[in-house]
Coordinates of C-alpha atoms and ligand atoms in Angstrom, one line a residue:
X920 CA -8.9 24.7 -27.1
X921 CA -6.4 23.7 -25.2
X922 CA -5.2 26.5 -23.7
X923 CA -8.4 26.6 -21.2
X924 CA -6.7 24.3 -19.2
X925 CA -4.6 25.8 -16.7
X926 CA -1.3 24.0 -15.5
X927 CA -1.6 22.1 -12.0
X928 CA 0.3 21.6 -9.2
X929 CA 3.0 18.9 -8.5
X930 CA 1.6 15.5 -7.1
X931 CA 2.1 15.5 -3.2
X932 CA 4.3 12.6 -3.7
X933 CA 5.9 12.0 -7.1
X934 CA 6.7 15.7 -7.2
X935 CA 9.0 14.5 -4.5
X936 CA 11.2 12.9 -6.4
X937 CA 12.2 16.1 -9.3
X938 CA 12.4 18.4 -6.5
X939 CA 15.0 15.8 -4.6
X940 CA 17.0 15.1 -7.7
X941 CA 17.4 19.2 -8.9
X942 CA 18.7 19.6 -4.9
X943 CA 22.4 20.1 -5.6
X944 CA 23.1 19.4 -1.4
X945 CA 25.4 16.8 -1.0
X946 CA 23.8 15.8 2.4
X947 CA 20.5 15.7 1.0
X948 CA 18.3 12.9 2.0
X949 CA 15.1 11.9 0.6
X950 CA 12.0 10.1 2.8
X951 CA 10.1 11.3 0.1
X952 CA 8.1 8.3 -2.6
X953 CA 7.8 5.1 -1.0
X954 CA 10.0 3.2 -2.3
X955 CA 12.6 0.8 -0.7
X956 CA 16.1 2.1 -0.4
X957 CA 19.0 0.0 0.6
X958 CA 22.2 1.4 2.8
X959 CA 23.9 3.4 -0.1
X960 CA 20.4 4.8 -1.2
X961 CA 19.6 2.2 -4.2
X962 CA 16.5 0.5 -4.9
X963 CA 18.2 -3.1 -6.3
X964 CA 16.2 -5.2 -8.0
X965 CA 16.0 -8.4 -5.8
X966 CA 17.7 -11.3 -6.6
X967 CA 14.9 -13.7 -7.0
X968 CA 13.4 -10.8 -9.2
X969 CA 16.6 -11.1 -11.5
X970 CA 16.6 -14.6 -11.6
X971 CA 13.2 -15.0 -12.4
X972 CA 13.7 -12.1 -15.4
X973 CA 16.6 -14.0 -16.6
X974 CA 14.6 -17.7 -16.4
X975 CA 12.0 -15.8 -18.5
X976 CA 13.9 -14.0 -20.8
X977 CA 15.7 -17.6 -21.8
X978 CA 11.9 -19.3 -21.9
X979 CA 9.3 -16.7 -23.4
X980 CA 8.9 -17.6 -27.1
X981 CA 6.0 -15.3 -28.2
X982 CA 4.6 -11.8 -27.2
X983 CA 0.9 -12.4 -27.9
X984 CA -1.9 -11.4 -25.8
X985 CA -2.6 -13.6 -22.8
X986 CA -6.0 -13.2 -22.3
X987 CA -8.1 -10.5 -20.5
X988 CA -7.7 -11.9 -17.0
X989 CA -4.0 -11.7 -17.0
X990 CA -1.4 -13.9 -16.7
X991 CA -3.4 -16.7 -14.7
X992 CA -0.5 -17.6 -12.5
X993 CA 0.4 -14.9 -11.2
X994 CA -3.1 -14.2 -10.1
X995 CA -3.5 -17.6 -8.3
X996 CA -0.6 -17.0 -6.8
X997 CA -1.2 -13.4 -5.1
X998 CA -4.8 -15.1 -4.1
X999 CA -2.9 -17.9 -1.9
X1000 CA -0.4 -14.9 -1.0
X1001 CA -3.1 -12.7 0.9
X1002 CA -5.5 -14.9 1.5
X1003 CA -3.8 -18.3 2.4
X1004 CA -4.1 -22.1 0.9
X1005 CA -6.4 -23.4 3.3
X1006 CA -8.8 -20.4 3.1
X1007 CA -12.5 -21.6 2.2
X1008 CA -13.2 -18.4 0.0
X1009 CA -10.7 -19.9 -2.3
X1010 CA -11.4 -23.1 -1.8
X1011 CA -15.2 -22.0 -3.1
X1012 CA -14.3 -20.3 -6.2
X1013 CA -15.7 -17.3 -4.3
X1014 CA -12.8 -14.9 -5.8
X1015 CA -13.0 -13.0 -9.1
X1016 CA -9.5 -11.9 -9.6
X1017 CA -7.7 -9.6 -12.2
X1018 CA -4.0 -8.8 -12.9
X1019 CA -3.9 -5.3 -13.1
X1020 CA -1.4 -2.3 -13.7
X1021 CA 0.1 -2.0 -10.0
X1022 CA -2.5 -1.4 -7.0
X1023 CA -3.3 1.8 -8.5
X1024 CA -5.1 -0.1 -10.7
X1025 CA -6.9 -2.5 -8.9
X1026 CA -8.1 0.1 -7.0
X1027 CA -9.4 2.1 -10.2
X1028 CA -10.5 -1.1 -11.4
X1029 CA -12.3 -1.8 -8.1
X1030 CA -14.3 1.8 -7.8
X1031 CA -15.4 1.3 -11.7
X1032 CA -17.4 -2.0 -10.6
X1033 CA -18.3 -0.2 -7.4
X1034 CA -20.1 2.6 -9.9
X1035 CA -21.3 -0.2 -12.3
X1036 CA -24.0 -1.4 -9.3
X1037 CA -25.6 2.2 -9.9
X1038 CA -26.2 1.5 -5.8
X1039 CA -25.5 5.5 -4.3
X1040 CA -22.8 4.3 -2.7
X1041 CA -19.9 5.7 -0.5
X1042 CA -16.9 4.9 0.1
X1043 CA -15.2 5.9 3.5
X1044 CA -11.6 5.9 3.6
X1045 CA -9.0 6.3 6.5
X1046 CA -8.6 10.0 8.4
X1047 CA -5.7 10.2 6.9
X1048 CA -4.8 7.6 3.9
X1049 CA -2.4 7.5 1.0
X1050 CA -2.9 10.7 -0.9
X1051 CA -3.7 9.1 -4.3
X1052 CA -6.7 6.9 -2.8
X1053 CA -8.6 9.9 -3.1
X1054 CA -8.4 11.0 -6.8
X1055 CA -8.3 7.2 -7.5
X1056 CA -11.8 6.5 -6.4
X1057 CA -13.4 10.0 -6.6
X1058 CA -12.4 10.5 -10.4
X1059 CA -14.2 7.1 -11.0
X1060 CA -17.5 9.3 -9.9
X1061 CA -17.9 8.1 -6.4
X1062 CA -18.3 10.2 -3.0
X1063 CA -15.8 9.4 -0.4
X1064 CA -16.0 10.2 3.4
X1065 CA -13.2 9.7 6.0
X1066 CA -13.5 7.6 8.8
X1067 CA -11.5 8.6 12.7
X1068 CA -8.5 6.5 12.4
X1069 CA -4.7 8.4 13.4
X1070 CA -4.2 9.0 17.2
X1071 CA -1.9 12.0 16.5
X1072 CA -1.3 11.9 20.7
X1073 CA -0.4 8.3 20.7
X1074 CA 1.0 7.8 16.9
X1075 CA -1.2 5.2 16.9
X1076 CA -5.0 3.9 15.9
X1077 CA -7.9 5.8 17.5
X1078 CA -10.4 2.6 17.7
X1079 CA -12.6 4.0 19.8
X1080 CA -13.6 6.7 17.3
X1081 CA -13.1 4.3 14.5
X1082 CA -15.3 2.2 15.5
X1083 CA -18.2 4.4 16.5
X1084 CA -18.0 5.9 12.8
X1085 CA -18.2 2.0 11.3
X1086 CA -21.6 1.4 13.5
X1087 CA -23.2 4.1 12.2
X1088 CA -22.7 2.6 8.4
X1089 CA -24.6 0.4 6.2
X1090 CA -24.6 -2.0 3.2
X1091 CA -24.3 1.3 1.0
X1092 CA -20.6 1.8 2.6
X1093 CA -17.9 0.5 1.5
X1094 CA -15.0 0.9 3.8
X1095 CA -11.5 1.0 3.1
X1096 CA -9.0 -0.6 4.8
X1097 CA -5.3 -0.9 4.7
X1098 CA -4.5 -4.3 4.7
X1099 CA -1.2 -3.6 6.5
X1100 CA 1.6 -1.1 7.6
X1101 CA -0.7 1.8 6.7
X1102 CA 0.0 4.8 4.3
X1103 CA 0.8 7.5 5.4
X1104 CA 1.1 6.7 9.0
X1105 CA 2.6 3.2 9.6
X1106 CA -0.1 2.7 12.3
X1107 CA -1.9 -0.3 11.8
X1108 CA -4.9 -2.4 13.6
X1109 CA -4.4 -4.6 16.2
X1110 CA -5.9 -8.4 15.6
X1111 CA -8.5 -7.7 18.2
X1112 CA -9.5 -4.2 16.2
X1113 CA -9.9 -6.2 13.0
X1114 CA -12.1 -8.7 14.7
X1115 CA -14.6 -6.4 15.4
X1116 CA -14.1 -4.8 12.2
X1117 CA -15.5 -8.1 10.3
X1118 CA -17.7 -8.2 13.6
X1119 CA -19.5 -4.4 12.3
X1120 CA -18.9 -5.3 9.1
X1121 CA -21.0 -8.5 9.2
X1122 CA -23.7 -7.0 11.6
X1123 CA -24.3 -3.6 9.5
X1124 CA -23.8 -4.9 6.0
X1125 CA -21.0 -2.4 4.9
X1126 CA -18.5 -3.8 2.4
X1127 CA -14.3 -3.7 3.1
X1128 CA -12.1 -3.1 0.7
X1129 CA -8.8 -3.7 1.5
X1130 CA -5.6 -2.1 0.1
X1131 CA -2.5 -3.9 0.6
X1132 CA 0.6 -3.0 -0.7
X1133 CA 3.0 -4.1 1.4
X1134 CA 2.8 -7.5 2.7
X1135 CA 5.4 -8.5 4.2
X1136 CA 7.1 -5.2 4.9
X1137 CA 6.0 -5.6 8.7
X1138 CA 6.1 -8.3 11.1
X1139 CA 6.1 -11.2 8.3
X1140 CA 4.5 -12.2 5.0
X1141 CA 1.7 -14.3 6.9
X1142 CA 1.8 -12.4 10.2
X1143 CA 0.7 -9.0 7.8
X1144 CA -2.7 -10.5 6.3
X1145 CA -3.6 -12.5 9.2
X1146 CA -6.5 -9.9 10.3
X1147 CA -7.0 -9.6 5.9
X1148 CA -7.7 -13.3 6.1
X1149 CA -10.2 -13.8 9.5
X1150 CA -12.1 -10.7 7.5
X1151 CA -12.1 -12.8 4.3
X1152 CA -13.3 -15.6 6.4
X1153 CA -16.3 -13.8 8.1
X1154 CA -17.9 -11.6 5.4
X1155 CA -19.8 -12.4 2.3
X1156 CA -18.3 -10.0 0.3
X1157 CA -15.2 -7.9 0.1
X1158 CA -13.3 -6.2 -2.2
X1159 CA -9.0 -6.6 -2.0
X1160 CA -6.9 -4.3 -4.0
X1161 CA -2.7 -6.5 -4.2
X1162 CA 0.3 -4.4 -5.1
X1163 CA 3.4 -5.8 -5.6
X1164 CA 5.4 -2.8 -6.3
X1165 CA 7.0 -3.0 -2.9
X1166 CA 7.0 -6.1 -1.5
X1167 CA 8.5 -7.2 -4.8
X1168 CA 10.4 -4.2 -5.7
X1169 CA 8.3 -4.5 -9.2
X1170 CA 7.2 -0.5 -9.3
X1171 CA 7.6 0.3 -12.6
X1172 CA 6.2 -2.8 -14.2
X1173 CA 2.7 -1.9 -12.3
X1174 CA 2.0 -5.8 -11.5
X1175 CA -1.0 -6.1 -9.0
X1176 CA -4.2 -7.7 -8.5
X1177 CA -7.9 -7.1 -8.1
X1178 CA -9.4 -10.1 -5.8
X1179 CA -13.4 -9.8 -5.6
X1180 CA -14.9 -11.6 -3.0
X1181 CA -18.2 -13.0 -3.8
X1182 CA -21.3 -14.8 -2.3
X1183 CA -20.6 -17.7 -4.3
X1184 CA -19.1 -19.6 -7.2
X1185 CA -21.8 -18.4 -9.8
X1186 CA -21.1 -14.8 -9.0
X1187 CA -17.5 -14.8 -9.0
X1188 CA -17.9 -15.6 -12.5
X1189 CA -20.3 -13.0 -13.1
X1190 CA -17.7 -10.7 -11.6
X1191 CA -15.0 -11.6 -13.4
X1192 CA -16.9 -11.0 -16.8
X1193 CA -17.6 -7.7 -15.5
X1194 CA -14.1 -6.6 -14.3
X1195 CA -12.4 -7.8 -17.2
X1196 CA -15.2 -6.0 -19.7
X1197 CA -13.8 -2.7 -17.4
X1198 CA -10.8 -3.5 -18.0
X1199 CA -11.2 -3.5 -21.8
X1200 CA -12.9 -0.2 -22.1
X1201 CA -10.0 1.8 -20.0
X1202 CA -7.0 -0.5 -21.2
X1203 CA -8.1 -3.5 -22.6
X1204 CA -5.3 -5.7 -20.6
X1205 CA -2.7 -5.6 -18.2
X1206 CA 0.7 -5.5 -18.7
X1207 CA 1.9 -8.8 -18.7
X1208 CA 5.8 -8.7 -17.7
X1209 CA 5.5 -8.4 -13.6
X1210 CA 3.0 -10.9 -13.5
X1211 CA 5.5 -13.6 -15.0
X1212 CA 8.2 -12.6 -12.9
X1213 CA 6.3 -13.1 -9.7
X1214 CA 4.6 -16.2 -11.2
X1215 CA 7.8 -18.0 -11.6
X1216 CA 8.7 -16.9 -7.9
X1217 CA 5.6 -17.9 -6.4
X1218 CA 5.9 -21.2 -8.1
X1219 CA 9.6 -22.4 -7.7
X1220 CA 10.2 -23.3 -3.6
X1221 CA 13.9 -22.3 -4.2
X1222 CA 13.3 -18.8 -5.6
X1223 CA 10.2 -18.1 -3.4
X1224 CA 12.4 -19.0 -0.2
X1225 CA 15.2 -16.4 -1.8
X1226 CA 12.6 -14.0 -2.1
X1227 CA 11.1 -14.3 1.2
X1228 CA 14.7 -14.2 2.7
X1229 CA 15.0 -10.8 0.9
X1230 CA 11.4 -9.5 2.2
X1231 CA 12.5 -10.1 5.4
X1232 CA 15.7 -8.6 5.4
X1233 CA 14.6 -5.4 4.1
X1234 CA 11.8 -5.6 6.8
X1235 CA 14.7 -6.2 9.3
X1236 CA 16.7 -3.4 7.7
X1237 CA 13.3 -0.7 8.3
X1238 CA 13.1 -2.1 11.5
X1239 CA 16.3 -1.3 12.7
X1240 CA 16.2 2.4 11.0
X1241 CA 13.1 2.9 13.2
X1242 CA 14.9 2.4 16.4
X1243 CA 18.1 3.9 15.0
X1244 CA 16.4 7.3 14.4
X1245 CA 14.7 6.9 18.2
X1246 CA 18.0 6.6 19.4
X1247 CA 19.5 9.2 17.6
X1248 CA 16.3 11.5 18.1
X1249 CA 16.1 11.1 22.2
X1250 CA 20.2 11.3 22.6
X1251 CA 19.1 14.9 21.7
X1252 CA 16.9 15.6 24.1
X1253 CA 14.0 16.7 21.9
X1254 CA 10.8 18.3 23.7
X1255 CA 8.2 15.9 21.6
X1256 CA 8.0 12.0 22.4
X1257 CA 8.7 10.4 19.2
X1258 CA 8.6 6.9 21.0
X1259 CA 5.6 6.0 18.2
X1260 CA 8.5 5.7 15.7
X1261 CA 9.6 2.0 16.7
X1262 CA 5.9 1.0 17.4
X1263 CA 4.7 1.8 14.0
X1264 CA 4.8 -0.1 11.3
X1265 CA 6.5 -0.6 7.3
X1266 CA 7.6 1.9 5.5
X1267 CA 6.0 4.8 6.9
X1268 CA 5.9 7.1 10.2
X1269 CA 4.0 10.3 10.6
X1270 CA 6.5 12.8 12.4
X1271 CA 3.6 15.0 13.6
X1272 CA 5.5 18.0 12.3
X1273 CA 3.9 20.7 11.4
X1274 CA 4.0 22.2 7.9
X1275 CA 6.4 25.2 8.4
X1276 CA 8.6 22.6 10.8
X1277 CA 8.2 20.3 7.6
X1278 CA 9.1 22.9 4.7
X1279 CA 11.9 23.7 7.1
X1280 CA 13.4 20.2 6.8
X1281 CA 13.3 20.7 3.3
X1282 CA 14.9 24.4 2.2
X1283 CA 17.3 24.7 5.3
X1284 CA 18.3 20.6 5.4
X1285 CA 17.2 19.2 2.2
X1286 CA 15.4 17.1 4.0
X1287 CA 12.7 15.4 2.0
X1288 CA 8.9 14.2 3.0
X1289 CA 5.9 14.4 2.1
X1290 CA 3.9 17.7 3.5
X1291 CA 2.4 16.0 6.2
X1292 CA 5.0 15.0 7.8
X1293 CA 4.9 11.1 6.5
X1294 CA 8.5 10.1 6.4
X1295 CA 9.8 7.2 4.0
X1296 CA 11.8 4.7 6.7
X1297 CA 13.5 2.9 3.7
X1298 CA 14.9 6.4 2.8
X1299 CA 17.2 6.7 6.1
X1300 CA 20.9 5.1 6.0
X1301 CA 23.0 4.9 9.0
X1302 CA 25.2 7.0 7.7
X1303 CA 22.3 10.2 7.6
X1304 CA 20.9 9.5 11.1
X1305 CA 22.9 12.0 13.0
X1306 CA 22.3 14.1 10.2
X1307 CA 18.2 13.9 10.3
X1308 CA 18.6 13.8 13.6
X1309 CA 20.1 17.1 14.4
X1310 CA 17.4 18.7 11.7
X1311 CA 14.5 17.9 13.6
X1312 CA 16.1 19.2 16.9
X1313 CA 16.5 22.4 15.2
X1314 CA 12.7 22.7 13.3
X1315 CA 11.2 21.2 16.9
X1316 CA 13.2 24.0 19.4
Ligands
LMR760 C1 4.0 6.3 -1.9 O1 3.0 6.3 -1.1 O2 4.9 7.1 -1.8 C2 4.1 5.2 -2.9 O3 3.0 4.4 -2.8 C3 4.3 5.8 -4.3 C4 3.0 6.4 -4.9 O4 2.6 6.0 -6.0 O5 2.5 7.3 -4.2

């Protein structure tokens, strides 16, 4: 029976990671998988992550279940996270909220209640946007469109054409939005852009659901929701998809968060029966492990401040890559403005290579990123800048 199905090719992403390890080049760098690397190439676990583990390990007496909605903490906590203490959603009860396993999973979670309203609706997502939004959503058995959003002349957001494609939708649209520093292209909206998104949004019905995976990897932990949050102010409903895989260096744990905006108090109740009842019929509950970790940060002022203070030196750190590898790239002269490189934002820039320049990086340079040309900033070291550098002078003559 078995043998009808036919083997299939590597994920665009994750296959990444085999092909960089088998590479037996000793100058081989890999801006493949998004995943934060520090100076020597190491993904640490943060501080405030270990002391948090330890503090839990000494205080955790029993491994039962904790309940279908997750560890209730840590979903409190992500709520004030993105959304902010003094916001009137939350002060409302309007959010039904889930711990889930890593974004991946809110967003799976998300497209299941989306197919539950039996309402023919379609989802538009981002021209481009992270390669596993598409099979996420789709495989739940809903159609996506794309939406105008990369500038490939700029490097940055095409608004114009954005926007005209978001007044042409309707209640049966649900758009999605990345909540911050964008995937694949690290272009994000300006305030003013996501003000006339909740503008359209309110004015033609369509519903946004944001994906944000990594707050805090940008300008700032408050200064990366802030368009989130005046969306969340202005619309009835929304749909928010939390990861903290990144921003907490959790990724193998798979802790995030489905947050369900609702009308009111009544239906965020209603909603949370429903997401949970999802839940139970895919994986009955979440794992429980990342949520306590980032529970007792979120609670304890000493540890959150250590934590932050980490967040926003590896923010610093990308930062300073991105200008770095402009420096590096213009000292050589290159025919191609790469000036979008320090204007983008988080972990991610878009090269605007071309497929053969990109497979080039790979073979001759062992070079790794992703097919289209989406680079992993966290990947670079000072040490490999020349060395990148030099590559994409060669693929680009
Ligand atoms: C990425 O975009 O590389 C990361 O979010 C890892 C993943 O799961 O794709």
């Amino acid at each position: 029976m078995f043998d009808r199905l036919n083997a299939l090719p590597a994920d665009p992403l994750l296959g990444l990671i085999t092909m960089f390890r088998d590479d037996p080049n000793p100058s081989k760098v890999d801006l493949g998988v998004g995943v934060y690397r520090d100076e020597t190439g190491h993904t640490p676990i943060m501080t405030a992550v270990q002391k948090a583990a330890k503090h839990h390990m000494e205080t955790e007496d029993s491994k039962t279940y904790i309940g279908p909605g997750g560890v209730v903490g840590f979903v409190e906590g992500i709520k004030s996270l993105v959304l902010g203490s003094e916001s009137s959603v939350l002060k409302d009860n309007r959010i039904a909220g889930l711990q889930c396993p890593g974004g991946c999973g809110s967003l799976r979670v998300a497209a299941e209640l989306l197919v539950r309203l039996k309402d023919e609706l379609t989802v538009w997502v981002s021209d481009p946007t992270w390669a596993n939004h598409i099979p996420l959503i789709s495989s739940a058995g809903l159609p996506i469109k794309t939406y105008p959003y990369f500038d490939a002349e700029t490097g940055g957001v095409n608004f114009e054409a954005m926007e005209s494609q978001l007044a042409k939708l309707g209640p049966k649209d649900i758009v999605l939005l990345h909540g911050c520093c964008h995937n694949p292209t690290g272009a994000d909206l300006s305030f003013e852009n996501w003000k006339r998104v909740a503008e359209l949004a309110v004015e033609k019905g369509f519903i946004p659901f944001v994906d944000i995976a990594y707050q805090g990897l940008g300008d700032g932990l408050v200064e990366d929701v802030e368009g989130v949050r005046y969306l969340s102010e202005r619309v009835e409903e929304m749909i928010i998809a939390t990861s903290c895989s990144k921003n907490f260096g959790l990724y193998r744990e798979r802790a995030g968060t489905l947050l369900v905006q609702t009308k009111d108090s009544e239906n965020a109740r209603a909603i949370q029966t429903q997401i949970q009842d999802i839940a139970r019929a895919i994986y009955s509950m979440s794992p429980a492990y990342g949520g306590f970790l980032v529970d007792i940060i979120l609670s304890d002022n000493a540890l959150r401040t250590e934590w932050e203070n980490e967040l926003n030196a590896m923010a610093a750190r990308v930062k300073s890559l991105r200008s770095g590898l402009l420096e590096k790239i213009q000292a050589r002269g290159i025919d191609k403005d790469f000036s979008f490189i320090t204007t983008q934002k988080g972990m991610f820039s878009y090269l605007g290579i071309n497929k053969e320049q990109v497979a080039r990086m790979r073979n001759e340079f062992s070079i790794y990123m992703a097919d289209s040309s989406r680079i992993n900033v966290a990947g670079l070291n000072t040490h490999c800048l020349d060395y990148v550098a030099d590559a994409l002078k060669k693929v680009c003559e």
